[in-house]
C-alpha positions as semicolon CSV with decimal commas, in nm:
position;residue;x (nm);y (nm);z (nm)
1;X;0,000;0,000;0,000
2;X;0,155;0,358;-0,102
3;X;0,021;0,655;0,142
4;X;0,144;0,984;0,034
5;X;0,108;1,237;0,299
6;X;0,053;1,563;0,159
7;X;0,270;1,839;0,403
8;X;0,178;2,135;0,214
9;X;0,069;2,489;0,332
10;X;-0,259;2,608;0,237
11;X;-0,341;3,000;0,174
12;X;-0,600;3,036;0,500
13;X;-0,897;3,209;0,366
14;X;-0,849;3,085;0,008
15;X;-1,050;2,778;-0,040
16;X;-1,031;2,820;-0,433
17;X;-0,707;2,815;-0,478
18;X;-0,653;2,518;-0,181
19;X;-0,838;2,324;-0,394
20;X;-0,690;2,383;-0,694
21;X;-0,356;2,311;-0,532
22;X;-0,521;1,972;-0,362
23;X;-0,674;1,883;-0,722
24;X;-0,326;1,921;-0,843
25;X;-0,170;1,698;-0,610
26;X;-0,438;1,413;-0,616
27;X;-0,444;1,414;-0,983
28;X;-0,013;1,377;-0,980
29;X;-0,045;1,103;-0,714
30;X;-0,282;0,953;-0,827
31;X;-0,115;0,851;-1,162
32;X;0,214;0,755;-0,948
33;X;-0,020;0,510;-0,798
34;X;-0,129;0,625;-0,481
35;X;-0,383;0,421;-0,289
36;X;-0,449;0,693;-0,021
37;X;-0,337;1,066;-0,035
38;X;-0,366;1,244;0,315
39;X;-0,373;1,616;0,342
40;X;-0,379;1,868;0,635
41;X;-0,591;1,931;0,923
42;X;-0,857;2,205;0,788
43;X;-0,681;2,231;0,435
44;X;-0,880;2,384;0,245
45;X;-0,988;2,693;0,466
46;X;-0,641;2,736;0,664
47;X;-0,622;2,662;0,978
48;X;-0,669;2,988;1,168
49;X;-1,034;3,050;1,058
50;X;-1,042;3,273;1,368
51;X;-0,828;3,544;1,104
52;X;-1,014;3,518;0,781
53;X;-1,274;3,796;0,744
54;X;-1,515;3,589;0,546
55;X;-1,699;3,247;0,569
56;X;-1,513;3,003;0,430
57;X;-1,710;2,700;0,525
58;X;-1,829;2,464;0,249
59;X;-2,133;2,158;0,307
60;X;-2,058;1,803;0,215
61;X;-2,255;1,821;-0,149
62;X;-2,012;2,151;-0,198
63;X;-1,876;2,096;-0,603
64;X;-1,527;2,182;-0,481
65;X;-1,574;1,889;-0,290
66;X;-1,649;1,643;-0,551
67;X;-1,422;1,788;-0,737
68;X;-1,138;1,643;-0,546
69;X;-1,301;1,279;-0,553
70;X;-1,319;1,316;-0,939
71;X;-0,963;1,364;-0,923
72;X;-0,832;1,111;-0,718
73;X;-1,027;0,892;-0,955
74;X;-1,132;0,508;-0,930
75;X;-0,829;0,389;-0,761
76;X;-0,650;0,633;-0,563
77;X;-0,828;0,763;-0,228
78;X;-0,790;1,068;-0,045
79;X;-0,868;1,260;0,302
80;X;-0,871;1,601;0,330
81;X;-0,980;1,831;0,607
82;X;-1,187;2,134;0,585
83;X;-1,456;2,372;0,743
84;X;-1,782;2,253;0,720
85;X;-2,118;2,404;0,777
86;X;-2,358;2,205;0,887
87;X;-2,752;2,264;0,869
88;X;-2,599;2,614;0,804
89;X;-2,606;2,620;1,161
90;X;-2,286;2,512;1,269
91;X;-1,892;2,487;1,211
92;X;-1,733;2,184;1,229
93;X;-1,359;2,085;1,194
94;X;-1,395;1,807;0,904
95;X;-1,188;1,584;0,743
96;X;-1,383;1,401;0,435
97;X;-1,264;1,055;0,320
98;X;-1,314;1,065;-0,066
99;X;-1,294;0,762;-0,320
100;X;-1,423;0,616;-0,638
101;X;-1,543;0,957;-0,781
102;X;-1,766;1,025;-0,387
103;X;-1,763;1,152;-0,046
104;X;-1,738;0,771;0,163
105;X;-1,740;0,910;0,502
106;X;-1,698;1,250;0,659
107;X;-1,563;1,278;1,040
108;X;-1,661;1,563;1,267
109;X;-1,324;1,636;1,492
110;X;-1,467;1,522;1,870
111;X;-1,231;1,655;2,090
112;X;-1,171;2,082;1,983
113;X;-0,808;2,223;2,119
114;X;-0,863;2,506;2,307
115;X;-0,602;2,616;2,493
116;X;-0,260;2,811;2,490
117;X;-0,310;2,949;2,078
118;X;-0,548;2,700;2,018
119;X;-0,870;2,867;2,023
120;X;-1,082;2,599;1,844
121;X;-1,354;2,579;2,039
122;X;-1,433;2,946;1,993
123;X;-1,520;2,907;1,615
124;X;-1,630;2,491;1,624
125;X;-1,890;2,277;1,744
126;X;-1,708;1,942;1,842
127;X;-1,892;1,623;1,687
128;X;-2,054;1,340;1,842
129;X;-1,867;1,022;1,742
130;X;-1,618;0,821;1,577
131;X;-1,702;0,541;1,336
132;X;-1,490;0,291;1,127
133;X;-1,600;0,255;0,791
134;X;-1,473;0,018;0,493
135;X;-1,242;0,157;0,182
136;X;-1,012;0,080;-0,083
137;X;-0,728;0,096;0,128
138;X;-0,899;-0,140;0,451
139;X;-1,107;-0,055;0,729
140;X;-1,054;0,278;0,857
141;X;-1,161;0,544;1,079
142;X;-1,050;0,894;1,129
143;X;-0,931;1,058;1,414
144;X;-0,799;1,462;1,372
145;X;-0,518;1,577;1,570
146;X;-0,611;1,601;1,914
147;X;-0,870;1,385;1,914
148;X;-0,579;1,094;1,892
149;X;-0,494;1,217;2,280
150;X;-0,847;1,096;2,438
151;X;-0,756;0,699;2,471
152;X;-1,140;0,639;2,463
153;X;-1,098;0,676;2,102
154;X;-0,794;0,515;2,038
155;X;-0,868;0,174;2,187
């Protein structure tokens, strides 16, 4: 199995041109023969929404969204994290598992950093659960950064 882990920067605020940049890299890996590409916490918004002037949340059925899956095409998966809005009502810190041309599973970060210059919980609504869910590359299940430091969910 070949995981690529995509370190890159993203431009906060600019979820255009993070996507172009993600489409970019899915599309390259994805003919080197990638099975799973793995981008960034928040990716395509930044990670400091807390700075950006403007909303810069996007829903699930978002077309920038499927954009990515169309890239990664039929055999090459990918997760990415973003801002999400959800019911319009609120943000959530997202990372969306995307393969065979679709959105497979989307995972709502649980457990929001918020202390020293993390400030997540100011700008996030934490989600309610963790699932494991079947893929190309295996069972899987997502966990995002901190949540990985609550040992309920990494039993």
């Amino acid at each position: 199995m070949r995981i690529v882990l995509a370190q890159v920067d993203s431009v906060l605020g600019d979820v255009d041109a993070n996507v172009r940049r993600a489409r970019d890299i899915l599309t390259h890996q994805a003919a080197a023969g990638a099975d799973l590409v793995v981008f960034p916490e928040l990716f395509l918004s930044g990670y400091s929404i807390g700075s950006v002037p403007r909303d810069v949340a996007m829903e699930i059925g978002d077309e920038r969204i499927t954009s990515l899956a169309d890239a990664a095409g039929d055999t090459t998966a990918a997760l990415i994290g973003f801002t999400e809005r959800d019911r319009a009502v609120h943000l959530l810190n997202s990372a969306t598992f995307l393969q065979g041309g679709a959105v497979v599973h989307t995972h709502r970060k649980v457990h929001l950093a918020s202390y020293d210059i993390w400030e997540e919980a100011s700008h996030f609504t934490p989600g309610s659960s963790v699932r494991a869910f079947d893929s190309s590359v295996g069972r899987v299940a997502t966990l995002i950064c901190f949540d990985v430091w609550h040992p309920g969910l990494v039993l």
